Amino acid sequence: MAERMHGRPAPPTGTTVSAANWDSRDLTGENHESVLFVDVDMTEATGAGAVFTDCTFRGVRFNASTHTDAAFLNCTFVRCGFFDATFTGCKLVGSMFDACTYDLLKVKGGDWSFTGLPGADLRRASFADVRMREADLTGARCAGAEIRRVDLSGAYLHQADFSGCDLRGSDISAVDPLATGLKRAVVDPYQAVVLATALGLDVRD
């Protein structure tokens, strides 16, 4: 399993929900703390304001689920599927992802700061207007993804691949152009100056 930043262990869990069918479940207002979810089917689950704190999800299917103003705080996701899942205005601060799939994942707004997504395949995912400060995207594969107006300040981006990625409006001050794939990436004029400066160029009128 991928390690959390600074070697922090995953929070312990006290109860377990195993092989439950939560297909199309309305999660509105639910609150779960320190729960281990194993092989739970949350396909097409919906809801607003659900809160999961220090929970672990193993083999959970979030496919086509829709989460609004929900919180997954300091959670751990292992081998979970997020095909066509939508997170709008959600808070996932401190959560860790390992060996998950993200095809057509859509994240709109919210706070994903300090999340761990090392090596994640995000090529068919989209993030817009999201705070991802100090997120771990080491080695993440984002080629062709859409990452618009995302705050990546302080993020760990070493060996991440943003080739062909639409980065317009995002804070890319943490990007090292020599250690990050940027071929054919789409950037705005301000970002072009940031990258040029990072390469040691003296940009003038």
PDB file of C-alpha atoms in Angstrom:
ATOM      1  CA  MET A   1       0.000   0.000   0.000  1.00  0.00           C
ATOM      2  CA  ALA A   2       1.245   3.505  -0.832  1.00  0.00           C
ATOM      3  CA  GLU A   3       2.541   5.409   2.161  1.00  0.00           C
ATOM      4  CA  ARG A   4       1.003   8.606   3.415  1.00  0.00           C
ATOM      5  CA  MET A   5       3.173  11.679   3.435  1.00  0.00           C
ATOM      6  CA  HIS A   6       5.632  11.872   6.311  1.00  0.00           C
ATOM      7  CA  GLY A   7       4.981   8.188   7.078  1.00  0.00           C
ATOM      8  CA  ARG A   8       1.745   8.822   8.951  1.00  0.00           C
ATOM      9  CA  PRO A   9      -0.214   5.594   9.535  1.00  0.00           C
ATOM     10  CA  ALA A  10      -3.810   5.183   8.415  1.00  0.00           C
ATOM     11  CA  PRO A  11      -6.249   5.848  11.260  1.00  0.00           C
ATOM     12  CA  PRO A  12      -7.535   2.719  13.018  1.00  0.00           C
ATOM     13  CA  THR A  13     -11.108   1.556  12.482  1.00  0.00           C
ATOM     14  CA  GLY A  14     -13.507   0.204  15.081  1.00  0.00           C
ATOM     15  CA  THR A  15     -16.409  -1.283  13.134  1.00  0.00           C
ATOM     16  CA  THR A  16     -16.775  -3.003   9.756  1.00  0.00           C
ATOM     17  CA  VAL A  17     -19.396  -2.919   7.007  1.00  0.00           C
ATOM     18  CA  SER A  18     -18.732  -5.790   4.598  1.00  0.00           C
ATOM     19  CA  ALA A  19     -20.259  -6.714   1.222  1.00  0.00           C
ATOM     20  CA  ALA A  20     -23.256  -4.434   1.779  1.00  0.00           C
ATOM     21  CA  ASN A  21     -25.460  -3.334  -1.105  1.00  0.00           C
ATOM     22  CA  TRP A  22     -25.715   0.449  -0.923  1.00  0.00           C
ATOM     23  CA  ASP A  23     -26.563   0.761  -4.616  1.00  0.00           C
ATOM     24  CA  SER A  24     -28.565   3.987  -5.154  1.00  0.00           C
ATOM     25  CA  ARG A  25     -28.550   4.680  -1.402  1.00  0.00           C
ATOM     26  CA  ASP A  26     -29.337   8.232  -0.275  1.00  0.00           C
ATOM     27  CA  LEU A  27     -26.405   9.179   1.961  1.00  0.00           C
ATOM     28  CA  THR A  28     -27.792  12.611   2.864  1.00  0.00           C
ATOM     29  CA  GLY A  29     -26.910  13.561   6.426  1.00  0.00           C
ATOM     30  CA  GLU A  30     -25.226  10.246   7.291  1.00  0.00           C
ATOM     31  CA  ASN A  31     -22.245  10.350   9.652  1.00  0.00           C
ATOM     32  CA  HIS A  32     -19.681   7.541   9.881  1.00  0.00           C
ATOM     33  CA  GLU A  33     -16.499   7.558  11.944  1.00  0.00           C
ATOM     34  CA  SER A  34     -13.656   5.003  12.066  1.00  0.00           C
ATOM     35  CA  VAL A  35     -15.571   2.488   9.941  1.00  0.00           C
ATOM     36  CA  LEU A  36     -13.964  -0.087   7.628  1.00  0.00           C
ATOM     37  CA  PHE A  37     -16.031  -0.545   4.457  1.00  0.00           C
ATOM     38  CA  VAL A  38     -15.103  -3.728   2.548  1.00  0.00           C
ATOM     39  CA  ASP A  39     -16.484  -4.607  -0.919  1.00  0.00           C
ATOM     40  CA  VAL A  40     -19.472  -2.294  -0.434  1.00  0.00           C
ATOM     41  CA  ASP A  41     -21.443  -1.395  -3.573  1.00  0.00           C
ATOM     42  CA  MET A  42     -22.152   2.359  -3.578  1.00  0.00           C
ATOM     43  CA  THR A  43     -22.934   2.494  -7.295  1.00  0.00           C
ATOM     44  CA  GLU A  44     -25.210   5.443  -8.088  1.00  0.00           C
ATOM     45  CA  ALA A  45     -25.365   6.456  -4.420  1.00  0.00           C
ATOM     46  CA  THR A  46     -26.352  10.097  -3.959  1.00  0.00           C
ATOM     47  CA  GLY A  47     -26.688  12.595  -1.180  1.00  0.00           C
ATOM     48  CA  ALA A  48     -25.651  15.904   0.349  1.00  0.00           C
ATOM     49  CA  GLY A  49     -23.764  16.610   3.532  1.00  0.00           C
ATOM     50  CA  ALA A  50     -22.655  13.058   4.393  1.00  0.00           C
ATOM     51  CA  VAL A  51     -19.609  12.891   6.666  1.00  0.00           C
ATOM     52  CA  PHE A  52     -17.041  10.070   6.785  1.00  0.00           C
ATOM     53  CA  THR A  53     -14.179  10.598   9.251  1.00  0.00           C
ATOM     54  CA  ASP A  54     -11.104   8.347   9.601  1.00  0.00           C
ATOM     55  CA  CYS A  55     -12.819   5.632   7.544  1.00  0.00           C
ATOM     56  CA  THR A  56     -11.164   3.029   5.298  1.00  0.00           C
ATOM     57  CA  PHE A  57     -12.742   1.892   2.039  1.00  0.00           C
ATOM     58  CA  ARG A  58     -11.430  -1.346   0.486  1.00  0.00           C
ATOM     59  CA  GLY A  59     -12.765  -2.513  -2.850  1.00  0.00           C
ATOM     60  CA  VAL A  60     -15.710  -0.111  -2.616  1.00  0.00           C
ATOM     61  CA  ARG A  61     -17.521   0.776  -5.852  1.00  0.00           C
ATOM     62  CA  PHE A  62     -18.372   4.477  -6.083  1.00  0.00           C
ATOM     63  CA  ASN A  63     -19.242   4.177  -9.786  1.00  0.00           C
ATOM     64  CA  ALA A  64     -21.714   6.804 -11.060  1.00  0.00           C
ATOM     65  CA  SER A  65     -22.253   8.062  -7.514  1.00  0.00           C
ATOM     66  CA  THR A  66     -22.911  11.751  -6.816  1.00  0.00           C
ATOM     67  CA  HIS A  67     -21.684  13.466  -3.657  1.00  0.00           C
ATOM     68  CA  THR A  68     -22.532  17.088  -2.810  1.00  0.00           C
ATOM     69  CA  ASP A  69     -21.024  19.055   0.093  1.00  0.00           C
ATOM     70  CA  ALA A  70     -19.886  15.755   1.624  1.00  0.00           C
ATOM     71  CA  ALA A  71     -16.770  15.221   3.736  1.00  0.00           C
ATOM     72  CA  PHE A  72     -14.350  12.289   3.587  1.00  0.00           C
ATOM     73  CA  LEU A  73     -11.849  13.445   6.199  1.00  0.00           C
ATOM     74  CA  ASN A  74      -8.549  11.610   6.659  1.00  0.00           C
ATOM     75  CA  CYS A  75     -10.008   8.544   4.953  1.00  0.00           C
ATOM     76  CA  THR A  76      -8.184   5.757   3.118  1.00  0.00           C
ATOM     77  CA  PHE A  77      -9.328   4.368  -0.244  1.00  0.00           C
ATOM     78  CA  VAL A  78      -7.776   1.090  -1.440  1.00  0.00           C
ATOM     79  CA  ARG A  79      -8.652  -0.523  -4.803  1.00  0.00           C
ATOM     80  CA  CYS A  80     -11.851   1.526  -5.073  1.00  0.00           C
ATOM     81  CA  GLY A  81     -13.615   2.372  -8.334  1.00  0.00           C
ATOM     82  CA  PHE A  82     -14.687   5.941  -9.111  1.00  0.00           C
ATOM     83  CA  PHE A  83     -15.943   5.469 -12.679  1.00  0.00           C
ATOM     84  CA  ASP A  84     -18.137   8.464 -13.614  1.00  0.00           C
ATOM     85  CA  ALA A  85     -18.368   9.562  -9.959  1.00  0.00           C
ATOM     86  CA  THR A  86     -19.003  13.244  -9.204  1.00  0.00           C
ATOM     87  CA  PHE A  87     -17.831  15.151  -6.124  1.00  0.00           C
ATOM     88  CA  THR A  88     -19.208  18.697  -5.882  1.00  0.00           C
ATOM     89  CA  GLY A  89     -18.091  21.003  -3.095  1.00  0.00           C
ATOM     90  CA  CYS A  90     -16.715  18.075  -1.108  1.00  0.00           C
ATOM     91  CA  LYS A  91     -13.932  18.067   1.466  1.00  0.00           C
ATOM     92  CA  LEU A  92     -11.394  15.203   1.298  1.00  0.00           C
ATOM     93  CA  VAL A  93      -8.626  16.797   3.341  1.00  0.00           C
ATOM     94  CA  GLY A  94      -5.915  14.336   4.364  1.00  0.00           C
ATOM     95  CA  SER A  95      -7.393  11.345   2.531  1.00  0.00           C
ATOM     96  CA  MET A  96      -5.195   8.720   0.863  1.00  0.00           C
ATOM     97  CA  PHE A  97      -5.840   6.830  -2.391  1.00  0.00           C
ATOM     98  CA  ASP A  98      -4.076   3.624  -3.362  1.00  0.00           C
ATOM     99  CA  ALA A  99      -4.575   1.478  -6.494  1.00  0.00           C
ATOM    100  CA  CYS A 100      -7.935   3.090  -7.295  1.00  0.00           C
ATOM    101  CA  THR A 101      -9.461   3.759 -10.742  1.00  0.00           C
ATOM    102  CA  TYR A 102     -10.706   7.205 -11.744  1.00  0.00           C
ATOM    103  CA  ASP A 103     -12.117   7.012 -15.284  1.00  0.00           C
ATOM    104  CA  LEU A 104     -14.468   9.963 -15.904  1.00  0.00           C
ATOM    105  CA  LEU A 105     -14.182  11.129 -12.288  1.00  0.00           C
ATOM    106  CA  LYS A 106     -15.441  14.725 -11.977  1.00  0.00           C
ATOM    107  CA  VAL A 107     -14.437  16.949  -9.080  1.00  0.00           C
ATOM    108  CA  LYS A 108     -16.024  20.405  -8.897  1.00  0.00           C
ATOM    109  CA  GLY A 109     -15.062  22.761  -6.091  1.00  0.00           C
ATOM    110  CA  GLY A 110     -14.237  21.673  -2.576  1.00  0.00           C
ATOM    111  CA  ASP A 111     -11.038  21.061  -0.673  1.00  0.00           C
ATOM    112  CA  TRP A 112      -8.716  18.142  -1.480  1.00  0.00           C
ATOM    113  CA  SER A 113      -5.687  19.590   0.309  1.00  0.00           C
ATOM    114  CA  PHE A 114      -3.134  17.152   1.745  1.00  0.00           C
ATOM    115  CA  THR A 115      -4.659  14.259  -0.198  1.00  0.00           C
ATOM    116  CA  GLY A 116      -2.394  11.429  -1.322  1.00  0.00           C
ATOM    117  CA  LEU A 117      -2.719  10.434  -4.985  1.00  0.00           C
ATOM    118  CA  PRO A 118       0.786   9.155  -5.774  1.00  0.00           C
ATOM    119  CA  GLY A 119       0.945   7.368  -9.114  1.00  0.00           C
ATOM    120  CA  ALA A 120      -2.788   7.860  -9.704  1.00  0.00           C
ATOM    121  CA  ASP A 121      -4.027   7.455 -13.279  1.00  0.00           C
ATOM    122  CA  LEU A 122      -6.084  10.632 -13.704  1.00  0.00           C
ATOM    123  CA  ARG A 123      -5.870  10.817 -17.489  1.00  0.00           C
ATOM    124  CA  ARG A 124      -9.655  10.692 -17.894  1.00  0.00           C
ATOM    125  CA  ALA A 125     -10.534  12.736 -14.809  1.00  0.00           C
ATOM    126  CA  SER A 126     -11.410  16.406 -14.450  1.00  0.00           C
ATOM    127  CA  PHE A 127     -10.845  18.801 -11.560  1.00  0.00           C
ATOM    128  CA  ALA A 128     -12.209  22.355 -11.545  1.00  0.00           C
ATOM    129  CA  ASP A 129     -12.079  25.092  -8.899  1.00  0.00           C
ATOM    130  CA  VAL A 130     -10.604  22.677  -6.332  1.00  0.00           C
ATOM    131  CA  ARG A 131      -8.156  23.418  -3.536  1.00  0.00           C
ATOM    132  CA  MET A 132      -5.377  20.805  -3.616  1.00  0.00           C
ATOM    133  CA  ARG A 133      -2.715  22.495  -1.551  1.00  0.00           C
ATOM    134  CA  GLU A 134       0.194  20.227  -0.632  1.00  0.00           C
ATOM    135  CA  ALA A 135      -1.492  17.247  -2.292  1.00  0.00           C
ATOM    136  CA  ASP A 136       0.819  14.335  -3.141  1.00  0.00           C
ATOM    137  CA  LEU A 137       0.652  13.824  -6.906  1.00  0.00           C
ATOM    138  CA  THR A 138       4.100  12.283  -7.190  1.00  0.00           C
ATOM    139  CA  GLY A 139       4.244  10.286 -10.410  1.00  0.00           C
ATOM    140  CA  ALA A 140       0.566  10.916 -11.132  1.00  0.00           C
ATOM    141  CA  ARG A 141      -0.502  10.351 -14.748  1.00  0.00           C
ATOM    142  CA  CYS A 142      -2.566  13.372 -15.774  1.00  0.00           C
ATOM    143  CA  ALA A 143      -1.873  13.430 -19.525  1.00  0.00           C
ATOM    144  CA  GLY A 144      -4.918  14.813 -21.306  1.00  0.00           C
ATOM    145  CA  ALA A 145      -6.790  15.533 -18.074  1.00  0.00           C
ATOM    146  CA  GLU A 146      -8.588  18.768 -17.267  1.00  0.00           C
ATOM    147  CA  ILE A 147      -7.230  20.553 -14.188  1.00  0.00           C
ATOM    148  CA  ARG A 148      -8.718  24.049 -14.350  1.00  0.00           C
ATOM    149  CA  ARG A 149      -8.450  26.761 -11.690  1.00  0.00           C
ATOM    150  CA  VAL A 150      -7.010  24.279  -9.177  1.00  0.00           C
ATOM    151  CA  ASP A 151      -4.847  25.465  -6.290  1.00  0.00           C
ATOM    152  CA  LEU A 152      -1.797  23.196  -6.455  1.00  0.00           C
ATOM    153  CA  SER A 153       0.401  25.424  -4.302  1.00  0.00           C
ATOM    154  CA  GLY A 154       2.915  23.383  -2.359  1.00  0.00           C
ATOM    155  CA  ALA A 155       1.818  20.175  -4.100  1.00  0.00           C
ATOM    156  CA  TYR A 156       4.271  17.297  -4.605  1.00  0.00           C
ATOM    157  CA  LEU A 157       4.497  16.955  -8.386  1.00  0.00           C
ATOM    158  CA  HIS A 158       7.833  15.222  -8.988  1.00  0.00           C
ATOM    159  CA  GLN A 159       7.668  13.017 -12.111  1.00  0.00           C
ATOM    160  CA  ALA A 160       3.973  13.769 -12.590  1.00  0.00           C
ATOM    161  CA  ASP A 161       2.898  13.772 -16.245  1.00  0.00           C
ATOM    162  CA  PHE A 162       0.763  16.729 -17.331  1.00  0.00           C
ATOM    163  CA  SER A 163       1.355  16.235 -21.061  1.00  0.00           C
ATOM    164  CA  GLY A 164      -1.587  17.615 -23.028  1.00  0.00           C
ATOM    165  CA  CYS A 165      -3.331  18.538 -19.770  1.00  0.00           C
ATOM    166  CA  ASP A 166      -5.471  21.680 -19.615  1.00  0.00           C
ATOM    167  CA  LEU A 167      -4.002  23.564 -16.658  1.00  0.00           C
ATOM    168  CA  ARG A 168      -5.398  27.025 -17.327  1.00  0.00           C
ATOM    169  CA  GLY A 169      -6.107  29.087 -14.262  1.00  0.00           C
ATOM    170  CA  SER A 170      -4.388  26.670 -11.878  1.00  0.00           C
ATOM    171  CA  ASP A 171      -1.630  27.575  -9.432  1.00  0.00           C
ATOM    172  CA  ILE A 172       1.377  25.730 -10.859  1.00  0.00           C
ATOM    173  CA  SER A 173       4.026  27.484  -8.785  1.00  0.00           C
ATOM    174  CA  ALA A 174       5.093  24.076  -7.409  1.00  0.00           C
ATOM    175  CA  VAL A 175       5.791  22.664 -10.885  1.00  0.00           C
ATOM    176  CA  ASP A 176       9.428  21.957 -11.731  1.00  0.00           C
ATOM    177  CA  PRO A 177       9.491  22.005 -15.561  1.00  0.00           C
ATOM    178  CA  LEU A 178      12.586  19.810 -15.537  1.00  0.00           C
ATOM    179  CA  ALA A 179      10.988  17.103 -13.372  1.00  0.00           C
ATOM    180  CA  THR A 180       7.403  17.201 -14.649  1.00  0.00           C
ATOM    181  CA  GLY A 181       6.014  16.199 -18.059  1.00  0.00           C
ATOM    182  CA  LEU A 182       4.460  19.264 -19.698  1.00  0.00           C
ATOM    183  CA  LYS A 183       4.621  18.568 -23.431  1.00  0.00           C
ATOM    184  CA  ARG A 184       1.564  20.056 -25.218  1.00  0.00           C
ATOM    185  CA  ALA A 185       0.044  21.137 -21.882  1.00  0.00           C
ATOM    186  CA  VAL A 186      -2.388  24.034 -22.234  1.00  0.00           C
ATOM    187  CA  VAL A 187      -1.486  27.029 -20.053  1.00  0.00           C
ATOM    188  CA  ASP A 188      -2.484  30.683 -19.904  1.00  0.00           C
ATOM    189  CA  PRO A 189      -0.024  33.593 -20.413  1.00  0.00           C
ATOM    190  CA  TYR A 190       0.549  34.101 -16.688  1.00  0.00           C
ATOM    191  CA  GLN A 191       1.378  30.413 -16.232  1.00  0.00           C
ATOM    192  CA  ALA A 192       3.775  30.588 -19.171  1.00  0.00           C
ATOM    193  CA  VAL A 193       5.691  33.295 -17.320  1.00  0.00           C
ATOM    194  CA  VAL A 194       5.716  31.198 -14.121  1.00  0.00           C
ATOM    195  CA  LEU A 195       7.187  28.245 -16.020  1.00  0.00           C
ATOM    196  CA  ALA A 196       9.714  30.394 -17.846  1.00  0.00           C
ATOM    197  CA  THR A 197      10.844  31.882 -14.553  1.00  0.00           C
ATOM    198  CA  ALA A 198      11.168  28.417 -13.046  1.00  0.00           C
ATOM    199  CA  LEU A 199      13.492  27.568 -15.926  1.00  0.00           C
ATOM    200  CA  GLY A 200      15.681  30.501 -14.995  1.00  0.00           C
ATOM    201  CA  LEU A 201      14.600  32.767 -17.841  1.00  0.00           C
ATOM    202  CA  ASP A 202      14.456  36.534 -17.397  1.00  0.00           C
ATOM    203  CA  VAL A 203      11.017  37.501 -18.734  1.00  0.00           C
ATOM    204  CA  ARG A 204      10.678  41.139 -19.826  1.00  0.00           C
ATOM    205  CA  ASP A 205       8.364  43.260 -21.944  1.00  0.00           C
TER     206      ASP A 205
END
